[in-house]
Each structure stands twice: as C-alpha cells, then as structure tokens.
PDB file of N, CA and C in Angstrom:
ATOM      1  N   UNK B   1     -31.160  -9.294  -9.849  1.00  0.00           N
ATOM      2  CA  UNK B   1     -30.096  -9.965 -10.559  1.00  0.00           C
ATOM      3  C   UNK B   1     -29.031  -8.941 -10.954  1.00  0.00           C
ATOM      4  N   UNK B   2     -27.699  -8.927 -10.789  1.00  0.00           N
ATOM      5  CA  UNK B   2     -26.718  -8.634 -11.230  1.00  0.00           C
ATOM      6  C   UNK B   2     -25.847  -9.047 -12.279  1.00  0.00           C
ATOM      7  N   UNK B   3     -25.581  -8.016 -13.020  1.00  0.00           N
ATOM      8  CA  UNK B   3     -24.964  -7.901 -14.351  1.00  0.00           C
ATOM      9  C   UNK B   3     -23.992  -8.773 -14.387  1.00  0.00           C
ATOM     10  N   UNK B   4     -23.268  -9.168 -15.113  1.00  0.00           N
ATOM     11  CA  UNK B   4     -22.078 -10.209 -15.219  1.00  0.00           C
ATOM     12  C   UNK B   4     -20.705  -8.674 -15.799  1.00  0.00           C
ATOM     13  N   UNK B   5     -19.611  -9.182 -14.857  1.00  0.00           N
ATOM     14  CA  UNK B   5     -18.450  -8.044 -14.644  1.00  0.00           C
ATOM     15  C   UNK B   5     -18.034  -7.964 -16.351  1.00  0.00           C
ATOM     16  N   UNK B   6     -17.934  -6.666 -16.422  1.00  0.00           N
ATOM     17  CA  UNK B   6     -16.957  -6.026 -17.831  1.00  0.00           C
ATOM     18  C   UNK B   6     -15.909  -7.038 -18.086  1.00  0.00           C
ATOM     19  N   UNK B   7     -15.086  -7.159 -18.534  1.00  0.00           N
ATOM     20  CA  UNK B   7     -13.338  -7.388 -18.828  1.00  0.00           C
ATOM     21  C   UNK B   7     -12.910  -6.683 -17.950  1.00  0.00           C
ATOM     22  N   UNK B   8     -12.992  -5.534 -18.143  1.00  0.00           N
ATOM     23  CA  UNK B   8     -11.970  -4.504 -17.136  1.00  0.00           C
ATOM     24  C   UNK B   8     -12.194  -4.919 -15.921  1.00  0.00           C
ATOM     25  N   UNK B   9     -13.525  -5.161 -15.329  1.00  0.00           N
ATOM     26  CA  UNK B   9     -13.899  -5.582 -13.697  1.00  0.00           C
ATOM     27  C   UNK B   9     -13.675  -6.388 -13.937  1.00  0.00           C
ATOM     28  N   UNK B  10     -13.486  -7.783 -14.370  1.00  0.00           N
ATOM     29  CA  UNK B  10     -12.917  -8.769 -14.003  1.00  0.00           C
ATOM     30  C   UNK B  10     -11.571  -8.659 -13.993  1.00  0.00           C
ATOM     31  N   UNK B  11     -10.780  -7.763 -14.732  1.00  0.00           N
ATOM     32  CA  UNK B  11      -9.234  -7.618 -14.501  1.00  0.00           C
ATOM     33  C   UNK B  11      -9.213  -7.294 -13.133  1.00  0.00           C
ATOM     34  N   UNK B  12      -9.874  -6.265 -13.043  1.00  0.00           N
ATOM     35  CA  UNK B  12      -9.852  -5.653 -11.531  1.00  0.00           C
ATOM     36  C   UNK B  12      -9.664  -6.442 -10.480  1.00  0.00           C
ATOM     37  N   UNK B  13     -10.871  -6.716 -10.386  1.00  0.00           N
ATOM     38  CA  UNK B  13     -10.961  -8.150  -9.219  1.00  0.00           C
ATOM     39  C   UNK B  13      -9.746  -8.816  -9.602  1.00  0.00           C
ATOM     40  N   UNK B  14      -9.349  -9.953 -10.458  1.00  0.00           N
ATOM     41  CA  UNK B  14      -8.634 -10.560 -10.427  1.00  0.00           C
ATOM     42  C   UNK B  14      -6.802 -10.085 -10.049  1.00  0.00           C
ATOM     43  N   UNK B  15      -6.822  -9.000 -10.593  1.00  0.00           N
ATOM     44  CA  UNK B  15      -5.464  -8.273  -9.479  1.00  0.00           C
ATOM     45  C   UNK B  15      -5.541  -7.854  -8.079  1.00  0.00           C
ATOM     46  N   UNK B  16      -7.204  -7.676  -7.400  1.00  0.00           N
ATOM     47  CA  UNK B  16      -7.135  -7.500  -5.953  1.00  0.00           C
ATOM     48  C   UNK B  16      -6.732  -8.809  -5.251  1.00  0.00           C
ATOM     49  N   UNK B  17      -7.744  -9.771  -6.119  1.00  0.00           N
ATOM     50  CA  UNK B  17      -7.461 -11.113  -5.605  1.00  0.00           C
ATOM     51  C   UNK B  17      -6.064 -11.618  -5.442  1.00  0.00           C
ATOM     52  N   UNK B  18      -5.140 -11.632  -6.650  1.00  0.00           N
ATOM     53  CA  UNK B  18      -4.025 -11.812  -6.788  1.00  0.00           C
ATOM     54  C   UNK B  18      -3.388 -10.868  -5.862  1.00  0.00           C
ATOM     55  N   UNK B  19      -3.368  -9.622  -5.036  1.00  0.00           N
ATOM     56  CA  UNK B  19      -2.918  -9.048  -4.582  1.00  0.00           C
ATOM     57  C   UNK B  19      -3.155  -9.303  -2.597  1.00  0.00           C
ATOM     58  N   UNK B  20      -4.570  -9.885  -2.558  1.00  0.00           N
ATOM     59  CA  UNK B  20      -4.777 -10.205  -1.328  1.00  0.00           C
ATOM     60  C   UNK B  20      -3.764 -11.556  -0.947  1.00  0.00           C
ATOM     61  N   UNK B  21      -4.306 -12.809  -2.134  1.00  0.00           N
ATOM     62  CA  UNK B  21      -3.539 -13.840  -1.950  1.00  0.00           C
ATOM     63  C   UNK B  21      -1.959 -13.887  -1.540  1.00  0.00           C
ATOM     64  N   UNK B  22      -1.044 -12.594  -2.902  1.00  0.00           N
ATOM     65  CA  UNK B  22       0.442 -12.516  -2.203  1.00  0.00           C
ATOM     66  C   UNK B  22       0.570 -12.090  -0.962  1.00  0.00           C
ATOM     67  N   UNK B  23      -0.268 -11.361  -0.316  1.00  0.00           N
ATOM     68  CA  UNK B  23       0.065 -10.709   0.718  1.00  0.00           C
ATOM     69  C   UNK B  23      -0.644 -11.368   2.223  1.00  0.00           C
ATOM     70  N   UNK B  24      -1.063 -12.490   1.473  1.00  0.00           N
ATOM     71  CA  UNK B  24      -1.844 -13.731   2.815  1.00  0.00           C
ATOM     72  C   UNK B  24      -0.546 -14.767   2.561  1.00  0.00           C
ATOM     73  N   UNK B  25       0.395 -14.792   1.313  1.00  0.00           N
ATOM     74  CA  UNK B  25       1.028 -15.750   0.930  1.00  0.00           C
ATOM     75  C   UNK B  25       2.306 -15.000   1.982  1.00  0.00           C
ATOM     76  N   UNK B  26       3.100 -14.015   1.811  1.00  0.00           N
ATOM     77  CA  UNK B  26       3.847 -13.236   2.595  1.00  0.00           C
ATOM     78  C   UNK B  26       3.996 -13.239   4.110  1.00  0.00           C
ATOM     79  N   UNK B  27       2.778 -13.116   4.866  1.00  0.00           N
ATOM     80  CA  UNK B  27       2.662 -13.357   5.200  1.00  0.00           C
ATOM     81  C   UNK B  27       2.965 -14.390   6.592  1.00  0.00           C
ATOM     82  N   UNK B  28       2.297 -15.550   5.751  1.00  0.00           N
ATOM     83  CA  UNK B  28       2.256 -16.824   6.242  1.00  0.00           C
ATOM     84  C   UNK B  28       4.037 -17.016   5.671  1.00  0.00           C
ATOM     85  N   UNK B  29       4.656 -16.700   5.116  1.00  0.00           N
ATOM     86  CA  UNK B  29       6.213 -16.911   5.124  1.00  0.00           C
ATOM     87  C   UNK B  29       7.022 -15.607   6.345  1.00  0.00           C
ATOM     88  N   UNK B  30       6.513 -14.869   6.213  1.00  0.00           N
ATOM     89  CA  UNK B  30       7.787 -14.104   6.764  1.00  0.00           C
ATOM     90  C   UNK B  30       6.977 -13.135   8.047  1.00  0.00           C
ATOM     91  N   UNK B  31       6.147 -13.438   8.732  1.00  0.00           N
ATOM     92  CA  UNK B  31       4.916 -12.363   9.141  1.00  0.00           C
ATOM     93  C   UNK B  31       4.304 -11.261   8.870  1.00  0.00           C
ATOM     94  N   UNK B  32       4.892  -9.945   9.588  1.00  0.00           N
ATOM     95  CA  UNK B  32       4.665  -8.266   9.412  1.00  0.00           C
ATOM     96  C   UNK B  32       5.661  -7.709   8.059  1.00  0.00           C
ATOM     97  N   UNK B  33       7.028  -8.551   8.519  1.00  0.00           N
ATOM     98  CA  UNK B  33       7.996  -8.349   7.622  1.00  0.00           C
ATOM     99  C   UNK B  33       7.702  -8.915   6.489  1.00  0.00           C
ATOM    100  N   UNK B  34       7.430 -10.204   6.224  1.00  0.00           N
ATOM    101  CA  UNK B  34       6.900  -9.944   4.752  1.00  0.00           C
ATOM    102  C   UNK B  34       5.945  -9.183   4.380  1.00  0.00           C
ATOM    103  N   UNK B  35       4.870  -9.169   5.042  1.00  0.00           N
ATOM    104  CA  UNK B  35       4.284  -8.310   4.272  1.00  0.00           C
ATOM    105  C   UNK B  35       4.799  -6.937   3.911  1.00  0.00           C
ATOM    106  N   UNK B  36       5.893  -6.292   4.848  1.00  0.00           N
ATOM    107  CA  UNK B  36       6.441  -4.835   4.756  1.00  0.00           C
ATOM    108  C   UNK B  36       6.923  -5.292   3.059  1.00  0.00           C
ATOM    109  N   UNK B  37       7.745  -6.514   3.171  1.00  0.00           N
ATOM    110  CA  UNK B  37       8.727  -6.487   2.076  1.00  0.00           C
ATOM    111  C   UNK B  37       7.725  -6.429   0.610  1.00  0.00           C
ATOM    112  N   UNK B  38       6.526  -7.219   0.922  1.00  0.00           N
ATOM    113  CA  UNK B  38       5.585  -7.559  -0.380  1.00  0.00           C
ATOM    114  C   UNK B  38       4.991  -6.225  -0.953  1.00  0.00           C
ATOM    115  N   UNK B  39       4.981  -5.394  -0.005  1.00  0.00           N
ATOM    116  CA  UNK B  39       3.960  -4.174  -0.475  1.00  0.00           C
ATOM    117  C   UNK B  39       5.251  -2.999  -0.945  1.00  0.00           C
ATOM    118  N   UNK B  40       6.268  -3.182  -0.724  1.00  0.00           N
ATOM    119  CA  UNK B  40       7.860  -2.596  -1.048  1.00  0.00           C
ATOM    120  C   UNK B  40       8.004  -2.662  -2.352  1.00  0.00           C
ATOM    121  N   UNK B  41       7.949  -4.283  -2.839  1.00  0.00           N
ATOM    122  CA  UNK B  41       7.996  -4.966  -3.951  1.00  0.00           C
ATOM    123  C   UNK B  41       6.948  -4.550  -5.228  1.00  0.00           C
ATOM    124  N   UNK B  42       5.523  -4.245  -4.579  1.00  0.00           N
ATOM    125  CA  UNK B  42       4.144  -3.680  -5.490  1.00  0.00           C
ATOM    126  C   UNK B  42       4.609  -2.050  -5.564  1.00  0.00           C
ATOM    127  N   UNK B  43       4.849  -1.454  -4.634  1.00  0.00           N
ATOM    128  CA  UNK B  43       4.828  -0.138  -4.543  1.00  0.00           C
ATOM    129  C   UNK B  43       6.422   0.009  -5.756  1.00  0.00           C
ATOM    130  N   UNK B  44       7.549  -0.690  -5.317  1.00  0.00           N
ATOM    131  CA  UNK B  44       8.728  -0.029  -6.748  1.00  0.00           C
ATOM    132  C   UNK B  44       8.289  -0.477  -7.890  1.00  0.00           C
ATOM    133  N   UNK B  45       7.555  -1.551  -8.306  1.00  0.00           N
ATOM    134  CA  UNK B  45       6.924  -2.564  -9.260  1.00  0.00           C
ATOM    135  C   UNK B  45       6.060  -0.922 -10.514  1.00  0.00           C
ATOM    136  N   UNK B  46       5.557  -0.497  -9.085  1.00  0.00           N
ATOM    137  CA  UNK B  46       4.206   0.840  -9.788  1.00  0.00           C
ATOM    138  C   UNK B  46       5.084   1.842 -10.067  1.00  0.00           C
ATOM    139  N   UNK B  47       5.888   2.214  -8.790  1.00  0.00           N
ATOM    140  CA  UNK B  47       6.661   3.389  -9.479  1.00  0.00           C
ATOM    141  C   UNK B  47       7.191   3.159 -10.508  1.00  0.00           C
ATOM    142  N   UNK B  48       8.070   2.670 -10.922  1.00  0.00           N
ATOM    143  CA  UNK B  48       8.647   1.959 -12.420  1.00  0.00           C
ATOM    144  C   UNK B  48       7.935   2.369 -13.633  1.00  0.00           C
ATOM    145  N   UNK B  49       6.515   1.358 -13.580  1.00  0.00           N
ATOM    146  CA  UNK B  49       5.335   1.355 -14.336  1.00  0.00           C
ATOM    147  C   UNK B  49       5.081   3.231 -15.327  1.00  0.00           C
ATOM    148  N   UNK B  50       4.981   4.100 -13.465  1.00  0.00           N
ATOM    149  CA  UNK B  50       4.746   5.046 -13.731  1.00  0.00           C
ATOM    150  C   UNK B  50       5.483   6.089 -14.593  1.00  0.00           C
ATOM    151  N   UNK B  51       6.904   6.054 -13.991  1.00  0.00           N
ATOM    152  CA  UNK B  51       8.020   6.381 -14.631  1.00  0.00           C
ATOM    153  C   UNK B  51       8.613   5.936 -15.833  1.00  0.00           C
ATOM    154  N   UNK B  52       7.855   5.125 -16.480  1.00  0.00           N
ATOM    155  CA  UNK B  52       8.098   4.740 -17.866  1.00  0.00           C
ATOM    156  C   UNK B  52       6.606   5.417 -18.510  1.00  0.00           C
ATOM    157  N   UNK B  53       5.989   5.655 -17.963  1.00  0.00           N
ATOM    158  CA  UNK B  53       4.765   6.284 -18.352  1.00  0.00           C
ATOM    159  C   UNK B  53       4.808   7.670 -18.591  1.00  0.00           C
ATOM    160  N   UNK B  54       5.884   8.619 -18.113  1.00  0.00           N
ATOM    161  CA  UNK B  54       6.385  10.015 -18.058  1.00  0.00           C
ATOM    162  C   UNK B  54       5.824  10.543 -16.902  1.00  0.00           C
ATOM    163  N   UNK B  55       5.006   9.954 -15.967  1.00  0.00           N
ATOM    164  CA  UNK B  55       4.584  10.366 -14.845  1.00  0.00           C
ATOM    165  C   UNK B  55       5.837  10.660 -13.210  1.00  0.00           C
ATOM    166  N   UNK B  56       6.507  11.418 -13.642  1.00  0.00           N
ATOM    167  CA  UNK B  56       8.029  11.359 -13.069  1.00  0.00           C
ATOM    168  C   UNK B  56       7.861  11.759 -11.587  1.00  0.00           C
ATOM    169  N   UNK B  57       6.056  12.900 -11.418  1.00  0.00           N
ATOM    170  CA  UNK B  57       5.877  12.818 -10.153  1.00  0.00           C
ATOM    171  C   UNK B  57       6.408  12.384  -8.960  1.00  0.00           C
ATOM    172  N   UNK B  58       5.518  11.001  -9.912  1.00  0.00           N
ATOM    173  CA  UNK B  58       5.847   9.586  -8.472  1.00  0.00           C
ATOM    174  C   UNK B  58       6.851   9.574  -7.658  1.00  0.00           C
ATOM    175  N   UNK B  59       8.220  10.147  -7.930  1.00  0.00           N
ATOM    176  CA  UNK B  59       9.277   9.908  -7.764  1.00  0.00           C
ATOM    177  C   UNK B  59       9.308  10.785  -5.983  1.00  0.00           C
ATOM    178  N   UNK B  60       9.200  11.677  -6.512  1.00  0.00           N
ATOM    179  CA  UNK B  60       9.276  12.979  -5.165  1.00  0.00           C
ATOM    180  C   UNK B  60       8.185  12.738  -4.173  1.00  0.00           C
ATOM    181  N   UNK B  61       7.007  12.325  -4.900  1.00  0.00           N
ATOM    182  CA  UNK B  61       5.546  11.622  -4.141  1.00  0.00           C
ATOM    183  C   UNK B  61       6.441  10.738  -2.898  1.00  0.00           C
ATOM    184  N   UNK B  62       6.891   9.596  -3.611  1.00  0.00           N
ATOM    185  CA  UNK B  62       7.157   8.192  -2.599  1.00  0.00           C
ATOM    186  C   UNK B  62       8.267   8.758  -1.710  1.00  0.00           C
ATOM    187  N   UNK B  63       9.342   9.565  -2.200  1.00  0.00           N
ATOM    188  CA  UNK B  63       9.854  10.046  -1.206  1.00  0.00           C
ATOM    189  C   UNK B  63       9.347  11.025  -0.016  1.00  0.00           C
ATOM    190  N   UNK B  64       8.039  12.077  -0.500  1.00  0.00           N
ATOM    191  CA  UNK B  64       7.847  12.465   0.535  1.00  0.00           C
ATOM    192  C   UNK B  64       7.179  12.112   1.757  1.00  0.00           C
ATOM    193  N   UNK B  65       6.304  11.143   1.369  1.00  0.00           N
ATOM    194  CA  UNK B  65       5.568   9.959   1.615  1.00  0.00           C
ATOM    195  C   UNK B  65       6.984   9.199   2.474  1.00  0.00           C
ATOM    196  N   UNK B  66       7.869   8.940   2.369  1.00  0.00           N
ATOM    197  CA  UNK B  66       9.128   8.548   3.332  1.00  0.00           C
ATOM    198  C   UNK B  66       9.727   8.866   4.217  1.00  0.00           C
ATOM    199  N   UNK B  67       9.790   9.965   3.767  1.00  0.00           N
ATOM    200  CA  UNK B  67      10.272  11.764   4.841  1.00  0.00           C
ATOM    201  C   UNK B  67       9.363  11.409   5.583  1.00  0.00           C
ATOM    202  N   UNK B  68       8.242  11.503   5.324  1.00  0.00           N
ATOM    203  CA  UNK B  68       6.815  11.836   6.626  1.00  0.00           C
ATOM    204  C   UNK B  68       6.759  10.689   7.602  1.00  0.00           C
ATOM    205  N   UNK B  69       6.698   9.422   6.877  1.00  0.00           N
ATOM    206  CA  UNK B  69       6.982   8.270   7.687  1.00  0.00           C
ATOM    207  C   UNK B  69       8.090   8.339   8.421  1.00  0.00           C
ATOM    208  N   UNK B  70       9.635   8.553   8.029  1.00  0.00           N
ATOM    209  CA  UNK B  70      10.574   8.857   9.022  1.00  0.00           C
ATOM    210  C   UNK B  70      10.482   9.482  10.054  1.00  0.00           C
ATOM    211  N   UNK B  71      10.217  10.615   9.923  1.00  0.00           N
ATOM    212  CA  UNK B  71       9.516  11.624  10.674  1.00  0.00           C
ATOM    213  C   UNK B  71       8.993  11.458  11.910  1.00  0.00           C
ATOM    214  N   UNK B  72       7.848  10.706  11.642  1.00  0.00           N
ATOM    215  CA  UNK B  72       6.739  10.086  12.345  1.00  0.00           C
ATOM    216  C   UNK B  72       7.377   8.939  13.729  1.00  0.00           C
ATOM    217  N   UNK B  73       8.614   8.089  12.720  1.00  0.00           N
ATOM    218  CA  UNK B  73       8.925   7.263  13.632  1.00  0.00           C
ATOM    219  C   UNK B  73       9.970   7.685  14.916  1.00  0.00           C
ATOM    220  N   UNK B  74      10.744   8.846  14.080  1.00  0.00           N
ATOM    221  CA  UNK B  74      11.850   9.718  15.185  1.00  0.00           C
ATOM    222  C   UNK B  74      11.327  10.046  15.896  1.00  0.00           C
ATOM    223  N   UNK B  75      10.232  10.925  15.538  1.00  0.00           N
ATOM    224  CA  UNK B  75       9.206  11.523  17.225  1.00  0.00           C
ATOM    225  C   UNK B  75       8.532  10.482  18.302  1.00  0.00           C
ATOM    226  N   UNK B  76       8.132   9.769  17.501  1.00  0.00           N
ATOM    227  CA  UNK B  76       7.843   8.904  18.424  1.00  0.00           C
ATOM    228  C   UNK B  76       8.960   8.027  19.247  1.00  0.00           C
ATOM    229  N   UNK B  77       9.745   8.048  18.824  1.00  0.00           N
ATOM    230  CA  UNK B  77      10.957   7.437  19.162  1.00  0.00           C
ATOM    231  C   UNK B  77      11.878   8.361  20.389  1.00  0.00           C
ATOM    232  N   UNK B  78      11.512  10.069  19.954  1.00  0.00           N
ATOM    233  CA  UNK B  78      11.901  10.469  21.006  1.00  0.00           C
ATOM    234  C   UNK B  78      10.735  10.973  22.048  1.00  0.00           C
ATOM    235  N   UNK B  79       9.765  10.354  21.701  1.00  0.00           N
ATOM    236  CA  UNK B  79       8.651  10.639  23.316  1.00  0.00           C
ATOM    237  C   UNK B  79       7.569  11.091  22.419  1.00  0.00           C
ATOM    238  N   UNK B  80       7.506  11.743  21.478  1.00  0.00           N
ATOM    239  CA  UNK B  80       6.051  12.292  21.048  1.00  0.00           C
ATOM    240  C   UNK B  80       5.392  11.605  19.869  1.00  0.00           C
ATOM    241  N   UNK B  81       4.263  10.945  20.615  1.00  0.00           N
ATOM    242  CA  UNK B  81       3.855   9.975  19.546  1.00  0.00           C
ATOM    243  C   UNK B  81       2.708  10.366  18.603  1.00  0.00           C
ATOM    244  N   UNK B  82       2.363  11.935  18.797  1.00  0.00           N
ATOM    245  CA  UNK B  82       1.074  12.718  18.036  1.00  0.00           C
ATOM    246  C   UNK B  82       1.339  12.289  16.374  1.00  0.00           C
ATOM    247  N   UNK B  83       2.326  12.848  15.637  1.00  0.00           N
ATOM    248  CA  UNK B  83       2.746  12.486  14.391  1.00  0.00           C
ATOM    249  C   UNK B  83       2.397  11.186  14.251  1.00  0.00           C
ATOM    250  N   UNK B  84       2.640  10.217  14.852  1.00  0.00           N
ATOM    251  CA  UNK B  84       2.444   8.861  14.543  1.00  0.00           C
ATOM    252  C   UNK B  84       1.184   8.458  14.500  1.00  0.00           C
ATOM    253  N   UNK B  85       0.546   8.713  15.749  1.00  0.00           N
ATOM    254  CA  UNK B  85      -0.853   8.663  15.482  1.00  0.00           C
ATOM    255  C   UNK B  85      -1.857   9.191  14.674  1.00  0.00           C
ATOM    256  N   UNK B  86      -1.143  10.560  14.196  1.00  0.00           N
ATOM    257  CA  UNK B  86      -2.344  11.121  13.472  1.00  0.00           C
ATOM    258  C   UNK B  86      -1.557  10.597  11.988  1.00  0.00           C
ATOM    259  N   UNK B  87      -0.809   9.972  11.563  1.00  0.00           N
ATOM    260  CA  UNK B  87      -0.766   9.477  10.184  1.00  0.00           C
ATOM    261  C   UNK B  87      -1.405   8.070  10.472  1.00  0.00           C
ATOM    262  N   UNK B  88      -1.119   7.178  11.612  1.00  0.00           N
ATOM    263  CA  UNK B  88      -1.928   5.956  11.165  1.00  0.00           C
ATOM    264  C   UNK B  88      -3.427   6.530  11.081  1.00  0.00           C
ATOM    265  N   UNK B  89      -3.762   6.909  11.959  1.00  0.00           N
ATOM    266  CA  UNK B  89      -5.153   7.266  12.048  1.00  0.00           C
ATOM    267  C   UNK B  89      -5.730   7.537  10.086  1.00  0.00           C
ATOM    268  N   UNK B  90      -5.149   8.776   9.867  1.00  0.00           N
ATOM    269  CA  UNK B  90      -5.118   9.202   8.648  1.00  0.00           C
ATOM    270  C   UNK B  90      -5.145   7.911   7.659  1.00  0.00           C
ATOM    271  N   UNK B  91      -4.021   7.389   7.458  1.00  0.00           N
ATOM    272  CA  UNK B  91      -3.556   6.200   6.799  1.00  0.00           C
ATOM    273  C   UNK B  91      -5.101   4.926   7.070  1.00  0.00           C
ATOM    274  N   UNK B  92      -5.136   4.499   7.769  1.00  0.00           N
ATOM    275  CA  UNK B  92      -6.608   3.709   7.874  1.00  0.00           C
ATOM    276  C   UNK B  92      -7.817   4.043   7.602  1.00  0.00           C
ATOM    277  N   UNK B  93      -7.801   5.680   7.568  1.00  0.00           N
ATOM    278  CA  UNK B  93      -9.213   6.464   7.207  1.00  0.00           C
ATOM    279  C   UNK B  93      -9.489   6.005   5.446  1.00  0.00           C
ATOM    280  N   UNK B  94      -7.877   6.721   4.836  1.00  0.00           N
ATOM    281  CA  UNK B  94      -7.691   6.451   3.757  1.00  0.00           C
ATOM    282  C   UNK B  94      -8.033   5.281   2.937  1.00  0.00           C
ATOM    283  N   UNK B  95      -7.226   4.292   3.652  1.00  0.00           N
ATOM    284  CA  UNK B  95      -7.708   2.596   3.150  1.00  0.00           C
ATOM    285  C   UNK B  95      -8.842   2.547   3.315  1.00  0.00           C
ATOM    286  N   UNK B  96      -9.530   2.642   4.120  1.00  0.00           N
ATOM    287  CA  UNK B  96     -11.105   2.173   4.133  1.00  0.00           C
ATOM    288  C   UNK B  96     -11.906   2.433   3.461  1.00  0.00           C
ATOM    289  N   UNK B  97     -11.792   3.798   2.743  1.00  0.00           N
ATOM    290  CA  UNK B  97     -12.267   4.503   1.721  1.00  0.00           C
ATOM    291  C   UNK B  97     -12.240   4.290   0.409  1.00  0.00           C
ATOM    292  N   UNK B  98     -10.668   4.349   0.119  1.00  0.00           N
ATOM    293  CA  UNK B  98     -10.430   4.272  -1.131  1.00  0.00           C
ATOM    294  C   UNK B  98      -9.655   2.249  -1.302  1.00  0.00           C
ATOM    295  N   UNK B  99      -9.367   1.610  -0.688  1.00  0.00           N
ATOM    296  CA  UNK B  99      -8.431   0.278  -1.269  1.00  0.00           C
ATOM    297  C   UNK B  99      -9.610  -0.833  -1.359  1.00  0.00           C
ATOM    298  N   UNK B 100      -9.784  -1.146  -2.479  1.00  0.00           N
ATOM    299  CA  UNK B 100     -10.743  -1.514  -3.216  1.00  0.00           C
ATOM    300  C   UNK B 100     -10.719  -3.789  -2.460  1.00  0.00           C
ATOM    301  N   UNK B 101      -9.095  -3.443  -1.949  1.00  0.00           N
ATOM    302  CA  UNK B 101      -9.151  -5.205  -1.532  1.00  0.00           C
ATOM    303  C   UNK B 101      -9.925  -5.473  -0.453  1.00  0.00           C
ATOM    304  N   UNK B 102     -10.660  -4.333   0.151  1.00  0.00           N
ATOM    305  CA  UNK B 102     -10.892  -4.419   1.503  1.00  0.00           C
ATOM    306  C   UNK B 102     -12.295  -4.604   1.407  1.00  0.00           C
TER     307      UNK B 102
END
C-alpha cells in the first residue's frame, strides 16, 4: 500500500498534469507550432518568476541556451548536422532523466 501524496506532491502532480494537458491542448490547436509557442509562453512565464526572485542568472542562461540552439540550426543549415544532433541527442537524454511529465 502506498502513502497518500503530501500537499506539495499533489501540487506537483497537479502542475505536470496541468502542464501535459496545455501542451496536448496546443497542440491539437496549432500542431508543432503550438506547442513551440506553449513552452515559449511557460519558459518567459519562469524566467519572470525567477527574476523577481533576484535570480538574474536566468537571464544570460536562456540566452545562451539560444545562441547554442541558433548555432545548431546554421550548421546544419549549412551542411553540418553534428551540432544538431549531438544537442537533440543531449536534449532527450536530459528529459528522460530529469522532466518529471514524462
């Protein structure tokens, strides 16, 4: 038998849930592109959050995190698709590990 969830785990869950649902809801409205736009929307939503928090990090984080993605797409764009692959690769290792909706 299993314990019945904290408060906090039930917050938890209930924002993955809420977070799977917008992004099944997205989706089903707009395809890939919504979802690009929905996770755009969570990701400035946090930075914000953070940056009112004094965590000013974030700021240079998401940009470099942008740079790299740019990056990624120019090379591949001009013939070399190694960069690209080794961040999705990377990038899916990551999720599987750590994104708790999955």
């Amino acid at each position: 038998m299993t314990r019945p969830l904290s408060s906090v785990e039930r917050s938890i869950q209930g924002r993955n849930d809420w977070l799977k649902e917008e992004e099944r809801r997205s989706i089903e409205r707009r395809g890939e592109i919504g979802r690009m736009e929905f996770w755009l929307r969570v990701t400035r939503s946090r930075i914000a959050k953070d940056v009112k928090a004094g965590r000013n990090d974030v700021i240079p984080g998401f940009t470099s995190v942008c740079r790299l993605f740019k990056l990624a797409v120019d090379k591949r764009a001009e013939g070399d698709a190694r960069l690209w692959n080794h961040l999705m690769q990377y990038a899916k290792q990551v999720l599987e590990q750590h994104d708790p909706r999955h």
